């Protein structure tokens, strides 16, 4: 599958665009390199010193030329900027209707967890033609998920969630690499993304069924960590606020500001509950820092997300079974 | 040589102003001004005090353009560092990954 | 042709004015200090090069057969740290700059000779501590020291290395401070700002970066070391800190630092191009001010190293845009150098060959920076061999070549001897070929996805290995090309032809005194009545385009 | 005022003229400019820490207020005053060399040094208090890791940490890390300043300075005032902001 061409496989909806920009900049680069080399070589030969005593006429300079060769590069550079920024925005604009996969990097392996419960290490199975959003964090140092064939890359930073998404266009097996130096076995922290036809993917999913989904695991943690003592057995609320429908909603804080409850907010609410207090509640929730691993945290986040039906991304999801989390939570939970 | 000698009387007045500023900032700290004004008040007083020290104790008021330029560039570069770094932190939440 | 007055050889020069080790180690003469730096820097370059060869050998095969991963990681880290902090940053400023700036502006010495010597000692102390760290077990964080790896997870000598770099930073600060004050206060009568050689302008801009940027990295590295020591810190996410803040502070210095590395080289190249084509530089003021522009704009773009580091998307766009603005002053320089050649009298001496090589390789290096400054392509290329190729093109193809060019150009002034011209041209050619063969395959590798700092790579990717083999082959040629000057320059110290005061027949002030110069540079303080690079009388000046002819300034 | 000491006529033979300068004027100019440029590097050096402070103050306002309120505002204010007085005596020292009053110079220098030492002494007391309250961050002192006792509501023991709503001990630690980093660096500069003053004092004692030649006094004065300015900012930022919330914990 690896061609001899000095270009990696192009296998995502983005890769063609990135290649186009890449070749455009190469065009400009080669043009200017040739221009300058040819002119320099021509001058050097044409005006070589023929007589050891010759003194050429001094030439002062030219405002016209200076303007010309500042403005032209500037205009060209602006095209690089606009094009690059447009694609970048598209790349980082959160995906709608995406399959979500939770990713935890740790020295030196990758763990993937599908919403349906499948867990994989250093291998990621995805269907062709669907957006896949990676929600990523790390248990130790900074890592980075880099899939050359998809032209995507994003650091995985300790202490927060970062995301990236792709939509594969060609079935196949593609390398992915950890692209942020992370210590001894950095170069071993790689694996494969296996892109499958949708039916094949369904088979793969069902062949690996029977594992607890993140939301279900999160549900169990919700009990075992004692969250229910305040948030209620079904997260319907108690001493703490109800968590039904929190995800994706605007939460009003006690200083009258408000935040949108995304994964990062939920994460912070669990690890550093005092940082943003929900209006009407005291600072009684203890921090769970150190009592919960990053993976468990992602499970709890998945559980709390499953309590919300107004998930903006899945609001218009076509009923692809792979995208519907088979939650262990009460499906009857109604958002407040 | 174009050295300017600042008179002791000027030093004394600056000194008194600095002491007054210190007192003022301590008192002001116990009042609750609305919004971000607490920090604004404290920092304004600090900036005024620092300016007095620079202008008089450090003789910059009587120094040439070059010294002004040197100080100006320090402030300018500090501003770059703050502004561009904060531009990152400031805009991080604009893009809610939902 | 204009006649230059060749001063009579004075009885003593700076080399033989005093003898003995003490006279060197306690010298306050900027020229001797430059030589102290030259020795130390060459030593560090040698060490850094050995690491480079080890990297290249290891990457010949996809497996890790030469060394273990942890060793490999130390190898590239130490290669980067030594090459950046102990070789390239001080290279041109501390040797050629130190030697030439006072002479070029007609001063007897730098403004603070004792501080100049101090800066060399500080450099040595920092160097010794770093070498100690390398010998004691090495450091494996990458030259960028990213947290929390460096503060919490690495098991190597981070604190000692950090301390070495912290101390070394002050040497850089003091050099910059000395240059700025010297250029402001010590110019000879008649040496106006716009009569200064562009080499001096470039160093002025470099010094600005040194004094404004270096303190920030110093405190940052110090905080990392303290964090490691005290197990707590402002960068550690486990303690509520933000690792990205470290990256901001680090690159606030380290991006401008790349201009510390390239601006002096541009200064050297301006000298080479003008002097070896016997012409005043085309658009002198544009070239002079573009150095300042690079120094200022260079401080606005550091965030382009954080495009995939979870920086805000909006900040990314600001930094990307600003990054492109740096290309403009760089473009101005490249085009003006090219235009200077027009209707010149171009000689093919070794320094000129290096200078011409610089123009081409810097252009490629700089333009490949455009791929990285452009957001979408950087996402793919960041942390791949494309980046490695980009910066080696500028740092090796650019600065190292200019450094060699400058060393050859001023060698007669420094040593009083000529180098062998034939060997010089020959090795310049080898270096050029070897260099391109080493680093051009890496652009391709990078786009194909080969991440940097990788000890092993997938064996099934045959094309990757082919490119790596080419690169290693190139590095061997490059190594040979660099060995040759080492040998013949050392040889020439003893056996080279004795140089005249002004072997190239140039108008620059540094050539208007004996070779090697006397201790106080000039027997009497020169009075400057010429513009820089004034080969022919001003009446002969020709004007291209609409450009108001300036009357030669009266002094 | 006796004026006219502006030494228009430099004696090229002035014993303090270094060989590579043309005249005393050039030497003085270089020295002053050199010190200012050096101060620029100092501003950037502290600037990195001020930036970290700013960002975390926004990130963790409650913790910063709680931690800040635990600092001793009286000692902080006294120290501010001490430094201002020392700046004043320093300025006077510069003045008296300018007009050639050697004895006053020496007295002022000694006063400045005493005040500087007083500042450090008070800083030491404060550090010791933090040590007693287990507020030294992390394992900076390995035998005494960061472990403050948190006050319960209603508890007014000043040695306990009073957290206001939203503050966590972990983030208080962050404040103290910045506090120790900044005040520690500042104290280090004070110590260096005292070293410089000692040299200047000895030189003054030996009668090295005169209305024609006093650049060293002036330049060290610049340094001293600069260190004062850093403190002028540290005091409100570290001790004062959020004081009005004291007792809300
Ligand atoms: C001397 C060293 C040096 C210099 C001068 C430069 C110059 C530039 N660099 Fe480079 N860079 C490095 C050394 C250097 N760099 C290093 C060491 C790294 C890696 C650090 C690490 O992570 O370890 C790096 C990494 C790096 C990155 C981050 C990559 C990543 O990690 O993701 C970026 C991104 O924008 C970048 C951009 C640029 C730009 C825009 C310039 C510009 O200044 C270039 C301007 C010059 C030109 C553009 C050429 C001349 C112009 C013309 C001929 C006219 C025609 C021009 C146009 C039409 C635009 N560099
Ligand atoms: C000034 C800076 C500088 C210089 C001059 C060089 C010079 C070279 N560098 Fe380096 N390099 C960096 C700065 C520099 N590098 C930096 C900052 C990094 C990033 C580190 C990081 O990721 O943290 C890096 C990383 C880096 C890598 C990537 C490693 C990785 O990511 O895994 C590679 C790989 O090929 C490489 C190769 C080379 C080569 C072949 C040379 C050659 O040009 C060297 C050629 C010189 C010689 C061969 C010496 C001449 C000969 C002698 C003195 C005698 C001894 C030699 C022999 C007996 C053969 N360098
Ligand atoms: Cu994980 Cu590199
Ligand atoms: Cu950069």
PDB file of N, CA and C in Angstrom, chain B residues 5-41:
ATOM      1  N   UNK B   5      21.585  67.863  37.793  1.00  0.00           N
ATOM      2  CA  UNK B   5      21.569  67.504  39.213  1.00  0.00           C
ATOM      3  C   UNK B   5      20.194  67.790  39.780  1.00  0.00           C
ATOM      4  N   UNK B   6      19.566  66.737  40.258  1.00  0.00           N
ATOM      5  CA  UNK B   6      18.245  66.900  40.846  1.00  0.00           C
ATOM      6  C   UNK B   6      18.422  67.400  42.283  1.00  0.00           C
ATOM      7  N   UNK B   7      17.606  68.378  42.628  1.00  0.00           N
ATOM      8  CA  UNK B   7      17.759  68.962  43.955  1.00  0.00           C
ATOM      9  C   UNK B   7      17.139  68.078  45.031  1.00  0.00           C
ATOM     10  N   UNK B   8      17.697  68.090  46.220  1.00  0.00           N
ATOM     11  CA  UNK B   8      17.182  67.247  47.312  1.00  0.00           C
ATOM     12  C   UNK B   8      15.706  67.522  47.581  1.00  0.00           C
ATOM     13  N   UNK B   9      15.273  68.749  47.368  1.00  0.00           N
ATOM     14  CA  UNK B   9      13.880  69.092  47.634  1.00  0.00           C
ATOM     15  C   UNK B   9      12.949  68.246  46.748  1.00  0.00           C
ATOM     16  N   UNK B  10      13.375  68.080  45.496  1.00  0.00           N
ATOM     17  CA  UNK B  10      12.579  67.264  44.576  1.00  0.00           C
ATOM     18  C   UNK B  10      12.534  65.824  45.070  1.00  0.00           C
ATOM     19  N   UNK B  11      13.700  65.327  45.471  1.00  0.00           N
ATOM     20  CA  UNK B  11      13.742  63.954  45.986  1.00  0.00           C
ATOM     21  C   UNK B  11      12.785  63.794  47.154  1.00  0.00           C
ATOM     22  N   UNK B  12      12.788  64.784  48.025  1.00  0.00           N
ATOM     23  CA  UNK B  12      11.955  64.689  49.221  1.00  0.00           C
ATOM     24  C   UNK B  12      10.485  64.636  48.837  1.00  0.00           C
ATOM     25  N   UNK B  13      10.117  65.486  47.884  1.00  0.00           N
ATOM     26  CA  UNK B  13       8.706  65.494  47.484  1.00  0.00           C
ATOM     27  C   UNK B  13       8.308  64.170  46.848  1.00  0.00           C
ATOM     28  N   UNK B  14       9.178  63.646  46.011  1.00  0.00           N
ATOM     29  CA  UNK B  14       8.881  62.355  45.390  1.00  0.00           C
ATOM     30  C   UNK B  14       8.755  61.285  46.470  1.00  0.00           C
ATOM     31  N   UNK B  15       9.663  61.358  47.417  1.00  0.00           N
ATOM     32  CA  UNK B  15       9.641  60.384  48.503  1.00  0.00           C
ATOM     33  C   UNK B  15       8.297  60.430  49.234  1.00  0.00           C
ATOM     34  N   UNK B  16       7.859  61.650  49.544  1.00  0.00           N
ATOM     35  CA  UNK B  16       6.581  61.779  50.259  1.00  0.00           C
ATOM     36  C   UNK B  16       5.434  61.262  49.404  1.00  0.00           C
ATOM     37  N   UNK B  17       5.497  61.556  48.115  1.00  0.00           N
ATOM     38  CA  UNK B  17       4.430  61.071  47.234  1.00  0.00           C
ATOM     39  C   UNK B  17       4.402  59.547  47.222  1.00  0.00           C
ATOM     40  N   UNK B  18       5.585  58.946  47.215  1.00  0.00           N
ATOM     41  CA  UNK B  18       5.634  57.483  47.184  1.00  0.00           C
ATOM     42  C   UNK B  18       5.037  56.899  48.459  1.00  0.00           C
ATOM     43  N   UNK B  19       5.380  57.521  49.599  1.00  0.00           N
ATOM     44  CA  UNK B  19       4.831  57.037  50.860  1.00  0.00           C
ATOM     45  C   UNK B  19       3.312  57.180  50.859  1.00  0.00           C
ATOM     46  N   UNK B  20       2.855  58.310  50.385  1.00  0.00           N
ATOM     47  CA  UNK B  20       1.410  58.528  50.340  1.00  0.00           C
ATOM     48  C   UNK B  20       0.751  57.483  49.452  1.00  0.00           C
ATOM     49  N   UNK B  21       1.378  57.229  48.317  1.00  0.00           N
ATOM     50  CA  UNK B  21       0.837  56.221  47.410  1.00  0.00           C
ATOM     51  C   UNK B  21       0.729  54.867  48.083  1.00  0.00           C
ATOM     52  N   UNK B  22       1.751  54.525  48.842  1.00  0.00           N
ATOM     53  CA  UNK B  22       1.731  53.237  49.539  1.00  0.00           C
ATOM     54  C   UNK B  22       0.555  53.174  50.502  1.00  0.00           C
ATOM     55  N   UNK B  23       0.414  54.266  51.283  1.00  0.00           N
ATOM     56  CA  UNK B  23      -0.708  54.298  52.230  1.00  0.00           C
ATOM     57  C   UNK B  23      -2.042  54.170  51.497  1.00  0.00           C
ATOM     58  N   UNK B  24      -2.153  54.923  50.435  1.00  0.00           N
ATOM     59  CA  UNK B  24      -3.408  54.943  49.685  1.00  0.00           C
ATOM     60  C   UNK B  24      -3.761  53.554  49.158  1.00  0.00           C
ATOM     61  N   UNK B  25      -2.772  52.887  48.624  1.00  0.00           N
ATOM     62  CA  UNK B  25      -3.064  51.591  48.008  1.00  0.00           C
ATOM     63  C   UNK B  25      -3.477  50.575  49.069  1.00  0.00           C
ATOM     64  N   UNK B  26      -2.874  50.683  50.261  1.00  0.00           N
ATOM     65  CA  UNK B  26      -3.268  49.756  51.327  1.00  0.00           C
ATOM     66  C   UNK B  26      -4.712  50.028  51.732  1.00  0.00           C
ATOM     67  N   UNK B  27      -5.029  51.294  51.909  1.00  0.00           N
ATOM     68  CA  UNK B  27      -6.404  51.630  52.327  1.00  0.00           C
ATOM     69  C   UNK B  27      -7.396  51.191  51.252  1.00  0.00           C
ATOM     70  N   UNK B  28      -7.043  51.501  49.999  1.00  0.00           N
ATOM     71  CA  UNK B  28      -7.966  51.188  48.917  1.00  0.00           C
ATOM     72  C   UNK B  28      -8.231  49.689  48.822  1.00  0.00           C
ATOM     73  N   UNK B  29      -7.228  48.910  49.222  1.00  0.00           N
ATOM     74  CA  UNK B  29      -7.374  47.463  49.076  1.00  0.00           C
ATOM     75  C   UNK B  29      -8.528  46.926  49.905  1.00  0.00           C
ATOM     76  N   UNK B  30      -8.906  47.625  50.969  1.00  0.00           N
ATOM     77  CA  UNK B  30      -9.968  47.105  51.825  1.00  0.00           C
ATOM     78  C   UNK B  30     -11.361  47.543  51.379  1.00  0.00           C
ATOM     79  N   UNK B  31     -11.400  48.415  50.407  1.00  0.00           N
ATOM     80  CA  UNK B  31     -12.698  48.786  49.850  1.00  0.00           C
ATOM     81  C   UNK B  31     -13.017  47.864  48.692  1.00  0.00           C
ATOM     82  N   UNK B  32     -14.278  47.583  48.520  1.00  0.00           N
ATOM     83  CA  UNK B  32     -14.648  46.755  47.390  1.00  0.00           C
ATOM     84  C   UNK B  32     -15.166  47.643  46.267  1.00  0.00           C
ATOM     85  N   UNK B  33     -14.337  47.836  45.281  1.00  0.00           N
ATOM     86  CA  UNK B  33     -14.786  48.599  44.116  1.00  0.00           C
ATOM     87  C   UNK B  33     -15.541  47.664  43.189  1.00  0.00           C
ATOM     88  N   UNK B  34     -16.435  48.200  42.397  1.00  0.00           N
ATOM     89  CA  UNK B  34     -17.201  47.310  41.522  1.00  0.00           C
ATOM     90  C   UNK B  34     -16.332  46.719  40.420  1.00  0.00           C
ATOM     91  N   UNK B  35     -16.682  45.514  40.040  1.00  0.00           N
ATOM     92  CA  UNK B  35     -16.065  44.869  38.896  1.00  0.00           C
ATOM     93  C   UNK B  35     -14.563  44.717  39.017  1.00  0.00           C
ATOM     94  N   UNK B  36     -13.868  44.941  37.933  1.00  0.00           N
ATOM     95  CA  UNK B  36     -12.424  44.739  37.953  1.00  0.00           C
ATOM     96  C   UNK B  36     -11.682  45.944  38.523  1.00  0.00           C
ATOM     97  N   UNK B  37     -12.434  46.900  39.085  1.00  0.00           N
ATOM     98  CA  UNK B  37     -11.781  48.154  39.495  1.00  0.00           C
ATOM     99  C   UNK B  37     -10.776  47.951  40.609  1.00  0.00           C
ATOM    100  N   UNK B  38     -10.951  46.901  41.429  1.00  0.00           N
ATOM    101  CA  UNK B  38      -9.985  46.678  42.509  1.00  0.00           C
ATOM    102  C   UNK B  38      -8.577  46.585  41.955  1.00  0.00           C
ATOM    103  N   UNK B  39      -8.445  45.732  40.945  1.00  0.00           N
ATOM    104  CA  UNK B  39      -7.123  45.550  40.347  1.00  0.00           C
ATOM    105  C   UNK B  39      -6.686  46.825  39.638  1.00  0.00           C
ATOM    106  N   UNK B  40      -7.626  47.484  38.987  1.00  0.00           N
ATOM    107  CA  UNK B  40      -7.270  48.696  38.250  1.00  0.00           C
ATOM    108  C   UNK B  40      -6.708  49.747  39.194  1.00  0.00           C
ATOM    109  N   UNK B  41      -7.398  49.940  40.318  1.00  0.00           N
ATOM    110  CA  UNK B  41      -6.933  50.947  41.280  1.00  0.00           C
ATOM    111  C   UNK B  41      -5.543  50.594  41.782  1.00  0.00           C
TER     112      UNK B  41
END
